[in-house]
Amino acid sequence: MEQFLWRELPLLTILVSLIVFFFLQDSYRAQLHTHIKLPGKNCSLLHHRHFWISSKRIVTPQGIISGSVEINEGKIISVIEGYVKKGKSKQEVIDYADAVVMPGLVDVHVHLDEPGRTQWEGFYTGTRAAAAGGVTTVVDMPLNNHPTTVSMETLKLKLEAAENKIYVDVGFWGGLIPENALNTSILEGLLNAGVLGLKSFMCPSGINDFPMTTLHHIKEGLSVLARYRRPLLVHAEKQHHSKNHLDHNDKGDHRAYLTYLNTRPPSWEEAAIKELIGVTQHTRIGGSLEGAHVHIAHLSDSSASLDLIKEAKSHGDSVSVETCPHYLAFSSEGIPNGDTRFKCSPPIRDAYNKKKLWEAVLEGHIDLLSSDHSPTVPGLKLLEEGDFLKAWGGISSLQFDLPVTWSSGKKYGLTLEQLSLLWSKKPATFAGLEAKGAIAVGNHADIVVWHPEQEFDLNDDYPVFLKHPGLSAYMGKRLSGEVLDTFVRGNLVFKKGKHAPAACGIPILAK
């Protein structure tokens, strides 16, 4: 008997360790889910849980209809053509006349910077801005908060920070960094805790506790993600030195936008994407990474980089790509010297590149749009110095996703149906949010009501809810498409400049 125990002891030790490990995983996950609270009092500016909204322009998966949407307890329970008239229904009827009723926007690339950097943004100001812009769901990036979201424990800190502060629903990406890429248990713990997928950088992120990943780390991460069928989002720039490259100590005019633009040429994006495509071929049906998915974040280059992605898709690679409103609204020729509000990476390129990006968007080669809302504090933007090489990069934009895209896109023939696909249905599907992104029976009643024809000036008199409105490159612009009302799960959370008394958005965790 003693000999038997001696032989079997190592096996028993391993077995007990595995039981403890999985118990702790479940325990942590249960703790994380306790932070999800259902909406309570003061969540809505409308004191009805069962009501109708009517409009002559409702954007549905079947097209634009003149009709009515019935909402009860946060869900859409019917969509009909024709008006439900006031007085003929037991329920409240809100008639929006000619205003467009559309699925709320789903912004899958947002930096809310909490915990740790609430002086940059934070859940409270960021989600109020989202609601004011018709964005009903955001997915928060694993940086620039501190600590970064790279483990189950740091996700728990983020959920605790978000409690009672979010006005819209918020999902979370986890971070893929060298440390967790090479430690399967940390990565699995993070995914089991509910992140919707992972994000990595192929170049320095600018954040010390979020180091860049090599192709080896990316392959290791994808092998884990394949089992969960969740995506890897990649900042795809690969740094190299060329005759056009200037480092921060060179003599170029640091106030000239062209100086900065030349430091991050399109070849950086092309080089990174070429490496990634060497991996995504294994995500095809029957491949060693089947079930994994690679998503190229914030594409700026409309030429060779986009061609590589199109070719990979044609071969059946599981790959997708997004671009952002600032690449579609601005061009390098129009950026004033010293105006560091326009600095981002990859950089905003020339007018021809912008035109080609719009063509790719409208032809379906670019899958979806996101803001890459990346705010900071005034001191890091160096507005007085105007030094493009030293200033923090990032466009502050979350409240303006809808009007900026519409204002620029309608010049290229963008339709309301395309706008809704790019900002609602496709992002929701990409992030695995099955009950969002469309005005359809059974879905969450996440709805934006807006006037596409209404123009407005983004000036000091316009209500902007971002923490640092003056840092946004869109301030001073005239836009079309003013948001009237925003509903999140049937709660009227924003109406004509006013928010609901309480923040009742719900954290979204993958199951």
Short mmCIF file of C-alpha atoms in Angstrom, two decimals:
data_model
loop_
_atom_site.label_atom_id
_atom_site.label_comp_id
_atom_site.label_asym_id
_atom_site.label_seq_id
_atom_site.Cartn_x
_atom_site.Cartn_y
_atom_site.Cartn_z
CA MET A 1 0.00 0.00 0.00
CA GLU A 2 2.80 2.43 0.90
CA GLN A 3 4.54 1.62 -2.38
CA PHE A 4 1.32 2.30 -4.28
CA LEU A 5 0.88 5.70 -2.60
CA TRP A 6 4.50 6.58 -3.29
CA ARG A 7 4.10 5.76 -6.99
CA GLU A 8 0.76 7.58 -7.34
CA LEU A 9 1.59 10.64 -5.19
CA PRO A 10 2.89 12.81 -8.06
CA LEU A 11 -0.26 12.02 -10.08
CA LEU A 12 -2.51 12.85 -7.13
CA THR A 13 -0.63 16.13 -6.58
CA ILE A 14 -1.15 17.16 -10.20
CA LEU A 15 -4.83 16.18 -10.04
CA VAL A 16 -5.43 18.22 -6.87
CA SER A 17 -3.59 21.20 -8.40
CA LEU A 18 -5.81 21.10 -11.48
CA ILE A 19 -8.97 20.92 -9.35
CA VAL A 20 -7.83 23.93 -7.29
CA PHE A 21 -6.89 25.85 -10.46
CA PHE A 22 -10.29 25.39 -12.10
CA PHE A 23 -12.09 26.10 -8.83
CA LEU A 24 -10.24 29.41 -8.53
CA GLN A 25 -11.04 30.22 -12.16
CA ASP A 26 -14.76 29.68 -11.53
CA SER A 27 -14.59 31.59 -8.25
CA TYR A 28 -12.91 34.59 -9.90
CA ARG A 29 -15.42 34.54 -12.76
CA ALA A 30 -18.30 34.47 -10.29
CA GLN A 31 -16.79 37.47 -8.48
CA LEU A 32 -16.46 39.34 -11.76
CA HIS A 33 -20.08 38.70 -12.66
CA THR A 34 -21.29 40.06 -9.32
CA HIS A 35 -20.34 43.51 -10.61
CA ILE A 36 -23.02 43.28 -13.33
CA LYS A 37 -26.09 45.06 -12.02
CA LEU A 38 -29.39 45.24 -13.86
CA PRO A 39 -30.88 48.69 -14.47
CA GLY A 40 -32.74 50.21 -11.54
CA LYS A 41 -34.43 53.51 -10.77
CA ASN A 42 -33.52 56.75 -12.53
CA CYS A 43 -32.06 54.89 -15.50
CA SER A 44 -34.30 56.56 -18.05
CA LEU A 45 -35.69 59.97 -18.94
CA LEU A 46 -38.82 58.12 -20.06
CA HIS A 47 -40.99 56.63 -17.33
CA HIS A 48 -42.30 53.72 -19.40
CA ARG A 49 -40.95 50.20 -19.83
CA HIS A 50 -43.48 49.26 -22.54
CA PHE A 51 -43.87 51.79 -25.37
CA TRP A 52 -43.75 52.42 -29.12
CA ILE A 53 -41.57 54.68 -31.22
CA SER A 54 -42.66 55.69 -34.72
CA SER A 55 -40.86 57.33 -37.61
CA LYS A 56 -41.04 57.74 -41.37
CA ARG A 57 -37.41 56.52 -41.55
CA ILE A 58 -36.60 53.41 -39.51
CA VAL A 59 -33.45 51.57 -40.58
CA THR A 60 -34.08 47.82 -40.37
CA PRO A 61 -32.22 44.79 -41.80
CA GLN A 62 -34.88 44.67 -44.53
CA GLY A 63 -34.43 48.32 -45.49
CA ILE A 64 -35.82 51.71 -44.47
CA ILE A 65 -39.48 51.65 -43.50
CA SER A 66 -42.10 54.09 -42.33
CA GLY A 67 -43.32 52.31 -39.26
CA SER A 68 -43.20 51.63 -35.56
CA VAL A 69 -41.04 49.72 -33.09
CA GLU A 70 -42.52 48.20 -29.94
CA ILE A 71 -40.23 48.04 -26.90
CA ASN A 72 -40.90 46.20 -23.66
CA GLU A 73 -38.54 45.62 -20.73
CA GLY A 74 -35.49 46.63 -22.71
CA LYS A 75 -36.08 44.50 -25.80
CA ILE A 76 -37.64 45.01 -29.22
CA ILE A 77 -40.79 42.88 -29.34
CA SER A 78 -42.24 43.96 -32.69
CA VAL A 79 -41.38 46.01 -35.78
CA ILE A 80 -44.24 46.94 -38.10
CA GLU A 81 -44.79 49.05 -41.17
CA GLY A 82 -47.24 51.88 -40.55
CA TYR A 83 -47.77 54.17 -37.59
CA VAL A 84 -49.20 53.15 -34.26
CA LYS A 85 -51.38 56.15 -33.48
CA LYS A 86 -51.49 57.87 -30.13
CA GLY A 87 -54.75 57.15 -28.35
CA LYS A 88 -55.26 53.86 -30.19
CA SER A 89 -52.58 52.03 -28.20
CA LYS A 90 -52.54 51.25 -24.50
CA GLN A 91 -48.85 52.04 -24.52
CA GLU A 92 -47.05 55.36 -24.84
CA VAL A 93 -46.26 56.28 -28.47
CA ILE A 94 -43.32 58.57 -29.32
CA ASP A 95 -43.64 60.02 -32.82
CA TYR A 96 -40.28 61.08 -34.29
CA ALA A 97 -41.79 62.13 -37.63
CA ASP A 98 -38.97 62.53 -40.21
CA ALA A 99 -36.08 61.84 -37.82
CA VAL A 100 -34.09 58.68 -38.54
CA VAL A 101 -34.49 55.80 -36.09
CA MET A 102 -31.44 53.56 -36.36
CA PRO A 103 -29.65 50.88 -34.33
CA GLY A 104 -27.33 52.45 -31.78
CA LEU A 105 -23.70 52.56 -32.81
CA VAL A 106 -21.31 49.87 -31.56
CA ASP A 107 -17.81 51.31 -31.21
CA VAL A 108 -15.35 48.44 -30.79
CA HIS A 109 -12.18 50.53 -30.41
CA VAL A 110 -12.32 52.95 -27.48
CA HIS A 111 -9.77 53.94 -24.82
CA LEU A 112 -11.63 54.98 -21.65
CA ASP A 113 -8.41 54.97 -19.58
CA GLU A 114 -9.84 53.78 -16.26
CA PRO A 115 -8.59 52.75 -13.77
CA GLY A 116 -5.44 54.76 -13.34
CA ARG A 117 -5.77 57.61 -15.86
CA THR A 118 -9.14 59.22 -15.22
CA GLN A 119 -7.50 62.59 -15.81
CA TRP A 120 -7.34 61.48 -19.47
CA GLU A 121 -10.98 60.33 -19.76
CA GLY A 122 -12.74 57.77 -17.55
CA PHE A 123 -15.90 55.68 -17.71
CA TYR A 124 -18.19 58.50 -16.56
CA THR A 125 -17.25 61.17 -19.10
CA GLY A 126 -16.49 58.73 -21.90
CA THR A 127 -19.82 56.91 -21.77
CA ARG A 128 -21.78 60.16 -21.36
CA ALA A 129 -20.09 61.36 -24.54
CA ALA A 130 -20.92 58.05 -26.23
CA ALA A 131 -24.60 58.35 -25.31
CA ALA A 132 -24.71 61.93 -26.58
CA GLY A 133 -23.34 60.70 -29.91
CA GLY A 134 -25.77 57.81 -30.36
CA VAL A 135 -23.18 55.17 -29.40
CA THR A 136 -24.99 52.58 -27.28
CA THR A 137 -22.16 50.05 -26.84
CA VAL A 138 -18.41 50.50 -26.60
CA VAL A 139 -15.66 47.93 -26.26
CA ASP A 140 -12.87 49.29 -24.09
CA MET A 141 -9.23 48.73 -24.98
CA PRO A 142 -6.80 47.12 -22.48
CA LEU A 143 -4.62 50.25 -22.46
CA ASN A 144 -4.11 53.25 -21.66
CA ASN A 145 -5.57 52.47 -18.25
CA HIS A 146 -3.19 51.51 -15.46
CA PRO A 147 -2.67 48.72 -14.79
CA THR A 148 -3.29 47.42 -18.29
CA THR A 149 -5.90 44.68 -18.69
CA VAL A 150 -3.69 41.65 -19.25
CA SER A 151 -4.93 39.21 -16.60
CA MET A 152 -8.06 38.09 -14.81
CA GLU A 153 -7.09 40.20 -11.80
CA THR A 154 -6.65 43.41 -13.79
CA LEU A 155 -9.98 42.85 -15.56
CA LYS A 156 -11.58 42.66 -12.13
CA LEU A 157 -10.06 46.05 -11.26
CA LYS A 158 -11.54 47.53 -14.44
CA LEU A 159 -14.99 46.14 -13.67
CA GLU A 160 -14.83 47.57 -10.16
CA ALA A 161 -13.84 50.96 -11.59
CA ALA A 162 -16.76 50.91 -14.04
CA GLU A 163 -19.43 50.22 -11.42
CA ASN A 164 -22.21 52.86 -11.39
CA LYS A 165 -20.33 55.02 -13.93
CA ILE A 166 -21.32 53.74 -17.38
CA TYR A 167 -24.20 55.26 -19.33
CA VAL A 168 -23.95 52.76 -22.20
CA ASP A 169 -23.11 49.06 -22.29
CA VAL A 170 -19.37 48.35 -22.17
CA GLY A 171 -17.43 45.28 -23.26
CA PHE A 172 -13.71 44.74 -22.75
CA TRP A 173 -10.75 43.59 -24.82
CA GLY A 174 -7.85 41.97 -23.02
CA GLY A 175 -4.22 42.61 -23.87
CA LEU A 176 -1.83 40.16 -25.53
CA ILE A 177 1.71 40.91 -24.35
CA PRO A 178 4.84 38.73 -24.20
CA GLU A 179 4.25 37.73 -20.58
CA ASN A 180 0.79 36.23 -21.02
CA ALA A 181 1.42 35.01 -24.58
CA LEU A 182 3.98 32.61 -23.13
CA ASN A 183 1.84 31.66 -20.12
CA THR A 184 -1.29 29.85 -21.23
CA SER A 185 -2.84 29.82 -17.77
CA ILE A 186 -2.79 33.65 -17.54
CA LEU A 187 -4.26 34.00 -21.02
CA GLU A 188 -6.95 31.39 -20.41
CA GLY A 189 -7.79 33.04 -17.09
CA LEU A 190 -8.30 36.37 -18.84
CA LEU A 191 -10.51 34.82 -21.54
CA ASN A 192 -12.47 32.77 -19.02
CA ALA A 193 -13.11 35.96 -17.06
CA GLY A 194 -15.01 37.38 -20.02
CA VAL A 195 -12.92 39.58 -22.31
CA LEU A 196 -14.37 39.57 -25.83
CA GLY A 197 -10.97 39.01 -27.45
CA LEU A 198 -7.40 40.29 -27.30
CA LYS A 199 -5.39 43.26 -28.62
CA SER A 200 -1.68 43.39 -29.41
CA PHE A 201 0.87 45.81 -30.86
CA MET A 202 3.52 45.01 -33.47
CA CYS A 203 5.31 48.28 -32.61
CA PRO A 204 5.89 50.11 -29.30
CA SER A 205 2.54 51.10 -27.77
CA GLY A 206 3.85 54.09 -25.84
CA ILE A 207 2.71 52.47 -22.58
CA ASN A 208 5.43 50.82 -20.50
CA ASP A 209 3.31 47.99 -19.14
CA PHE A 210 1.95 47.07 -22.59
CA PRO A 211 5.03 45.91 -24.56
CA MET A 212 4.90 44.99 -28.23
CA THR A 213 4.51 41.40 -29.41
CA THR A 214 6.54 39.46 -31.94
CA LEU A 215 5.05 37.10 -34.50
CA HIS A 216 5.90 34.23 -32.14
CA HIS A 217 3.78 35.80 -29.38
CA ILE A 218 0.93 36.39 -31.84
CA LYS A 219 0.99 32.74 -32.95
CA GLU A 220 0.89 31.58 -29.33
CA GLY A 221 -2.04 33.89 -28.60
CA LEU A 222 -3.96 32.75 -31.67
CA SER A 223 -3.56 29.10 -30.71
CA VAL A 224 -5.42 29.86 -27.48
CA LEU A 225 -7.96 32.18 -29.09
CA ALA A 226 -8.82 29.50 -31.66
CA ARG A 227 -10.36 27.38 -28.89
CA TYR A 228 -12.49 30.30 -27.69
CA ARG A 229 -13.34 31.56 -31.20
CA ARG A 230 -12.61 35.14 -30.22
CA PRO A 231 -10.61 37.65 -32.27
CA LEU A 232 -7.15 39.12 -31.99
CA LEU A 233 -7.03 42.84 -32.83
CA VAL A 234 -3.63 44.01 -34.01
CA HIS A 235 -2.01 47.43 -34.24
CA ALA A 236 -0.23 46.60 -37.47
CA GLU A 237 2.81 48.79 -37.95
CA LYS A 238 6.31 47.31 -38.15
CA GLN A 239 9.02 49.83 -37.45
CA HIS A 240 11.97 50.05 -39.80
CA HIS A 241 14.45 52.70 -40.78
CA SER A 242 14.40 54.12 -44.28
CA LYS A 243 15.62 57.23 -46.04
CA ASN A 244 12.32 58.93 -45.10
CA HIS A 245 12.48 57.95 -41.43
CA LEU A 246 13.33 60.63 -38.91
CA ASP A 247 13.82 60.00 -35.23
CA HIS A 248 12.98 62.54 -32.56
CA ASN A 249 16.45 64.08 -32.57
CA ASP A 250 16.66 64.83 -36.29
CA LYS A 251 16.59 68.38 -37.65
CA GLY A 252 13.24 68.26 -39.44
CA ASP A 253 10.69 70.93 -38.51
CA HIS A 254 8.86 69.32 -35.60
CA ARG A 255 5.91 71.67 -36.07
CA ALA A 256 5.37 70.52 -39.66
CA TYR A 257 2.83 67.71 -39.97
CA LEU A 258 4.71 66.37 -42.99
CA THR A 259 7.74 65.76 -40.76
CA TYR A 260 5.69 63.45 -38.55
CA LEU A 261 3.92 61.82 -41.51
CA ASN A 262 7.27 60.83 -42.99
CA THR A 263 8.29 59.06 -39.77
CA ARG A 264 5.48 56.48 -40.19
CA PRO A 265 5.27 55.66 -43.91
CA PRO A 266 2.70 53.25 -45.43
CA SER A 267 5.47 50.65 -45.67
CA TRP A 268 5.24 50.22 -41.87
CA GLU A 269 1.66 49.04 -42.19
CA GLU A 270 2.48 46.92 -45.24
CA ALA A 271 5.40 45.17 -43.50
CA ALA A 272 3.31 44.29 -40.44
CA ILE A 273 0.33 43.07 -42.43
CA LYS A 274 2.58 41.00 -44.70
CA GLU A 275 3.88 39.19 -41.60
CA LEU A 276 0.36 38.69 -40.25
CA ILE A 277 -0.89 37.27 -43.54
CA GLY A 278 1.80 34.62 -43.22
CA VAL A 279 -0.02 33.51 -40.08
CA THR A 280 -3.67 34.04 -41.08
CA GLN A 281 -3.38 31.40 -43.81
CA HIS A 282 -3.51 28.87 -40.97
CA THR A 283 -6.95 30.21 -39.90
CA ARG A 284 -8.56 28.76 -43.03
CA ILE A 285 -10.96 25.84 -42.70
CA GLY A 286 -8.87 22.81 -41.82
CA GLY A 287 -5.86 24.93 -40.85
CA SER A 288 -3.92 24.56 -37.62
CA LEU A 289 -5.43 27.83 -36.32
CA GLU A 290 -8.99 27.27 -37.51
CA GLY A 291 -11.30 29.16 -35.14
CA ALA A 292 -8.88 32.05 -34.65
CA HIS A 293 -9.52 35.41 -36.28
CA VAL A 294 -7.17 38.34 -36.94
CA HIS A 295 -8.55 41.87 -37.11
CA ILE A 296 -6.42 44.74 -38.41
CA ALA A 297 -7.14 47.83 -36.31
CA HIS A 298 -7.33 51.39 -37.68
CA LEU A 299 -6.04 50.85 -41.22
CA SER A 300 -4.67 54.05 -42.70
CA ASP A 301 -2.90 52.85 -45.88
CA SER A 302 -5.33 52.31 -48.76
CA SER A 303 -2.79 50.85 -51.18
CA ALA A 304 -0.43 47.88 -50.67
CA SER A 305 -1.62 47.14 -47.12
CA LEU A 306 -5.25 46.93 -48.18
CA ASP A 307 -4.34 44.80 -51.21
CA LEU A 308 -2.68 42.25 -48.91
CA ILE A 309 -5.84 42.01 -46.79
CA LYS A 310 -8.08 41.63 -49.84
CA GLU A 311 -5.88 38.85 -51.17
CA ALA A 312 -5.91 37.03 -47.82
CA LYS A 313 -9.69 37.20 -47.69
CA SER A 314 -9.94 35.80 -51.22
CA HIS A 315 -7.98 32.72 -50.06
CA GLY A 316 -10.34 32.13 -47.12
CA ASP A 317 -8.21 33.56 -44.32
CA SER A 318 -10.21 34.56 -41.24
CA VAL A 319 -9.21 38.22 -41.28
CA SER A 320 -11.03 41.55 -41.12
CA VAL A 321 -10.12 45.23 -41.06
CA GLU A 322 -11.45 48.51 -39.73
CA THR A 323 -10.71 52.14 -40.43
CA CYS A 324 -11.64 55.28 -38.50
CA PRO A 325 -13.52 58.52 -39.16
CA HIS A 326 -10.39 60.67 -38.91
CA TYR A 327 -8.83 58.84 -41.87
CA LEU A 328 -12.07 59.39 -43.82
CA ALA A 329 -12.66 63.02 -42.83
CA PHE A 330 -9.17 64.58 -42.83
CA SER A 331 -6.19 64.60 -45.17
CA SER A 332 -2.59 65.57 -44.52
CA GLU A 333 -2.76 68.58 -46.85
CA GLY A 334 -5.33 70.24 -44.57
CA ILE A 335 -3.59 69.74 -41.21
CA PRO A 336 -2.13 73.02 -39.92
CA ASN A 337 1.47 73.02 -38.75
CA GLY A 338 1.66 72.81 -34.97
CA ASP A 339 -1.89 71.48 -34.54
CA THR A 340 -1.03 68.30 -32.66
CA ARG A 341 -4.70 67.45 -32.10
CA PHE A 342 -4.39 65.63 -35.45
CA LYS A 343 -1.51 63.37 -34.40
CA CYS A 344 -2.34 59.67 -34.33
CA SER A 345 -0.79 56.40 -35.43
CA PRO A 346 -0.94 55.22 -38.09
CA PRO A 347 -1.02 58.82 -39.32
CA ILE A 348 -3.64 60.61 -41.38
CA ARG A 349 -2.40 60.42 -44.99
CA ASP A 350 -3.08 62.46 -48.15
CA ALA A 351 -6.35 63.28 -49.94
CA TYR A 352 -5.89 60.58 -52.58
CA ASN A 353 -5.44 57.97 -49.85
CA LYS A 354 -8.64 59.22 -48.16
CA LYS A 355 -10.57 58.85 -51.43
CA LYS A 356 -9.29 55.29 -51.90
CA LEU A 357 -10.24 54.43 -48.30
CA TRP A 358 -13.79 55.61 -48.94
CA GLU A 359 -13.93 53.47 -52.08
CA ALA A 360 -12.80 50.45 -50.04
CA VAL A 361 -15.42 51.18 -47.37
CA LEU A 362 -18.28 51.47 -49.85
CA GLU A 363 -17.17 48.40 -51.82
CA GLY A 364 -17.09 46.29 -48.65
CA HIS A 365 -13.34 45.67 -48.54
CA ILE A 366 -13.15 47.46 -45.17
CA ASP A 367 -15.42 45.55 -42.82
CA LEU A 368 -16.39 48.10 -40.20
CA LEU A 369 -15.69 51.48 -38.65
CA SER A 370 -14.47 52.40 -35.17
CA SER A 371 -13.35 55.61 -33.51
CA ASP A 372 -10.04 54.63 -31.88
CA HIS A 373 -11.04 57.30 -29.35
CA SER A 374 -7.69 57.95 -27.67
CA PRO A 375 -7.74 60.99 -25.40
CA THR A 376 -5.08 62.35 -23.10
CA VAL A 377 -4.40 65.45 -20.99
CA PRO A 378 -3.62 68.87 -22.52
CA GLY A 379 -0.05 68.80 -21.24
CA LEU A 380 0.82 65.71 -23.29
CA LYS A 381 -0.65 67.11 -26.53
CA LEU A 382 1.86 69.99 -26.44
CA LEU A 383 -0.53 72.37 -28.18
CA GLU A 384 1.58 75.43 -27.37
CA GLU A 385 4.82 73.88 -28.58
CA GLY A 386 3.14 72.21 -31.54
CA ASP A 387 5.81 69.50 -31.63
CA PHE A 388 4.36 66.63 -33.66
CA LEU A 389 7.23 64.30 -32.85
CA LYS A 390 6.96 64.64 -29.08
CA ALA A 391 3.20 65.11 -28.60
CA TRP A 392 1.00 62.22 -27.49
CA GLY A 393 -0.75 60.57 -30.44
CA GLY A 394 -4.49 59.96 -30.46
CA ILE A 395 -7.73 61.48 -31.75
CA SER A 396 -10.43 62.35 -29.22
CA SER A 397 -13.67 61.62 -31.04
CA LEU A 398 -16.17 59.29 -29.35
CA GLN A 399 -19.12 61.72 -29.30
CA PHE A 400 -18.74 62.51 -33.00
CA ASP A 401 -18.63 59.06 -34.67
CA LEU A 402 -22.02 59.44 -36.32
CA PRO A 403 -22.00 63.04 -37.60
CA VAL A 404 -18.38 62.92 -38.78
CA THR A 405 -18.90 59.70 -40.75
CA TRP A 406 -22.16 60.97 -42.24
CA SER A 407 -20.82 64.45 -43.06
CA SER A 408 -17.87 63.02 -44.94
CA GLY A 409 -19.54 59.90 -46.32
CA LYS A 410 -22.56 61.47 -47.96
CA LYS A 411 -20.19 63.23 -50.38
CA TYR A 412 -19.14 59.77 -51.58
CA GLY A 413 -22.66 58.32 -51.75
CA LEU A 414 -22.86 56.68 -48.31
CA THR A 415 -26.43 55.53 -47.57
CA LEU A 416 -28.18 55.21 -44.23
CA GLU A 417 -28.26 51.43 -44.64
CA GLN A 418 -24.50 51.31 -45.25
CA LEU A 419 -23.88 53.62 -42.30
CA SER A 420 -25.85 51.30 -40.04
CA LEU A 421 -24.02 48.20 -41.27
CA LEU A 422 -20.61 49.78 -40.75
CA TRP A 423 -21.33 51.23 -37.31
CA SER A 424 -23.87 48.80 -35.83
CA LYS A 425 -24.45 45.37 -37.35
CA LYS A 426 -20.90 44.51 -38.46
CA PRO A 427 -19.14 45.70 -35.28
CA ALA A 428 -21.70 43.88 -33.12
CA THR A 429 -21.20 40.66 -35.07
CA PHE A 430 -17.42 41.02 -34.95
CA ALA A 431 -17.44 41.44 -31.14
CA GLY A 432 -19.86 38.53 -30.66
CA LEU A 433 -22.74 40.77 -29.48
CA GLU A 434 -25.59 38.81 -31.02
CA ALA A 435 -28.41 40.83 -29.44
CA LYS A 436 -27.11 44.18 -30.70
CA GLY A 437 -26.59 46.02 -33.97
CA ALA A 438 -30.02 45.79 -35.61
CA ILE A 439 -33.60 46.88 -35.08
CA ALA A 440 -35.04 43.37 -35.00
CA VAL A 441 -37.39 41.41 -32.77
CA GLY A 442 -35.59 39.95 -29.76
CA ASN A 443 -32.67 42.37 -29.86
CA HIS A 444 -31.77 44.88 -27.18
CA ALA A 445 -33.62 48.15 -27.71
CA ASP A 446 -30.41 50.08 -28.43
CA ILE A 447 -31.52 52.94 -30.67
CA VAL A 448 -30.31 56.33 -31.85
CA VAL A 449 -32.71 58.97 -33.17
CA TRP A 450 -31.07 61.66 -35.29
CA HIS A 451 -31.56 64.26 -38.04
CA PRO A 452 -29.16 63.62 -40.95
CA GLU A 453 -30.02 66.98 -42.53
CA GLN A 454 -29.50 69.06 -39.39
CA GLU A 455 -26.21 70.98 -39.46
CA PHE A 456 -24.46 72.27 -36.38
CA ASP A 457 -21.19 73.91 -35.40
CA LEU A 458 -18.85 72.21 -32.95
CA ASN A 459 -17.95 75.34 -31.03
CA ASP A 460 -17.71 76.36 -27.40
CA ASP A 461 -21.51 76.66 -27.17
CA TYR A 462 -22.13 73.08 -28.29
CA PRO A 463 -22.52 70.58 -25.41
CA VAL A 464 -19.54 68.22 -25.55
CA PHE A 465 -19.22 65.66 -22.77
CA LEU A 466 -15.65 64.46 -23.33
CA LYS A 467 -13.28 65.24 -20.46
CA HIS A 468 -11.15 67.58 -22.62
CA PRO A 469 -13.32 68.84 -25.50
CA GLY A 470 -10.69 71.28 -26.70
CA LEU A 471 -8.30 68.45 -27.54
CA SER A 472 -10.57 67.03 -30.23
CA ALA A 473 -9.51 67.66 -33.83
CA TYR A 474 -13.20 68.02 -34.71
CA MET A 475 -13.80 71.13 -32.64
CA GLY A 476 -14.46 74.12 -34.87
CA LYS A 477 -15.96 71.97 -37.64
CA ARG A 478 -19.45 72.24 -39.12
CA LEU A 479 -21.15 68.83 -39.24
CA SER A 480 -24.38 67.26 -40.44
CA GLY A 481 -26.37 64.76 -38.42
CA GLU A 482 -27.45 65.90 -34.99
CA VAL A 483 -28.38 63.27 -32.39
CA LEU A 484 -31.74 63.82 -30.67
CA ASP A 485 -32.32 60.78 -28.44
CA THR A 486 -30.40 57.66 -27.43
CA PHE A 487 -31.94 54.49 -25.96
CA VAL A 488 -29.86 51.77 -24.30
CA ARG A 489 -31.84 48.57 -23.57
CA GLY A 490 -35.03 50.63 -23.75
CA ASN A 491 -33.78 53.28 -21.33
CA LEU A 492 -33.83 56.82 -22.72
CA VAL A 493 -30.33 57.72 -21.54
CA PHE A 494 -29.89 60.95 -23.56
CA LYS A 495 -32.37 63.49 -24.88
CA LYS A 496 -31.48 66.84 -26.46
CA GLY A 497 -28.45 67.58 -24.32
CA LYS A 498 -29.65 65.94 -21.10
CA HIS A 499 -28.65 62.57 -19.62
CA ALA A 500 -30.67 60.19 -17.44
CA PRO A 501 -30.12 60.76 -13.68
CA ALA A 502 -28.32 57.44 -13.16
CA ALA A 503 -25.63 55.56 -15.08
CA CYS A 504 -27.21 52.19 -15.78
CA GLY A 505 -25.14 50.73 -18.59
CA ILE A 506 -24.19 47.05 -18.20
CA PRO A 507 -20.71 45.52 -18.44
CA ILE A 508 -20.62 42.85 -21.16
CA LEU A 509 -18.62 39.69 -20.45
CA ALA A 510 -18.16 36.82 -22.90
CA LYS A 511 -19.47 33.47 -21.76
#
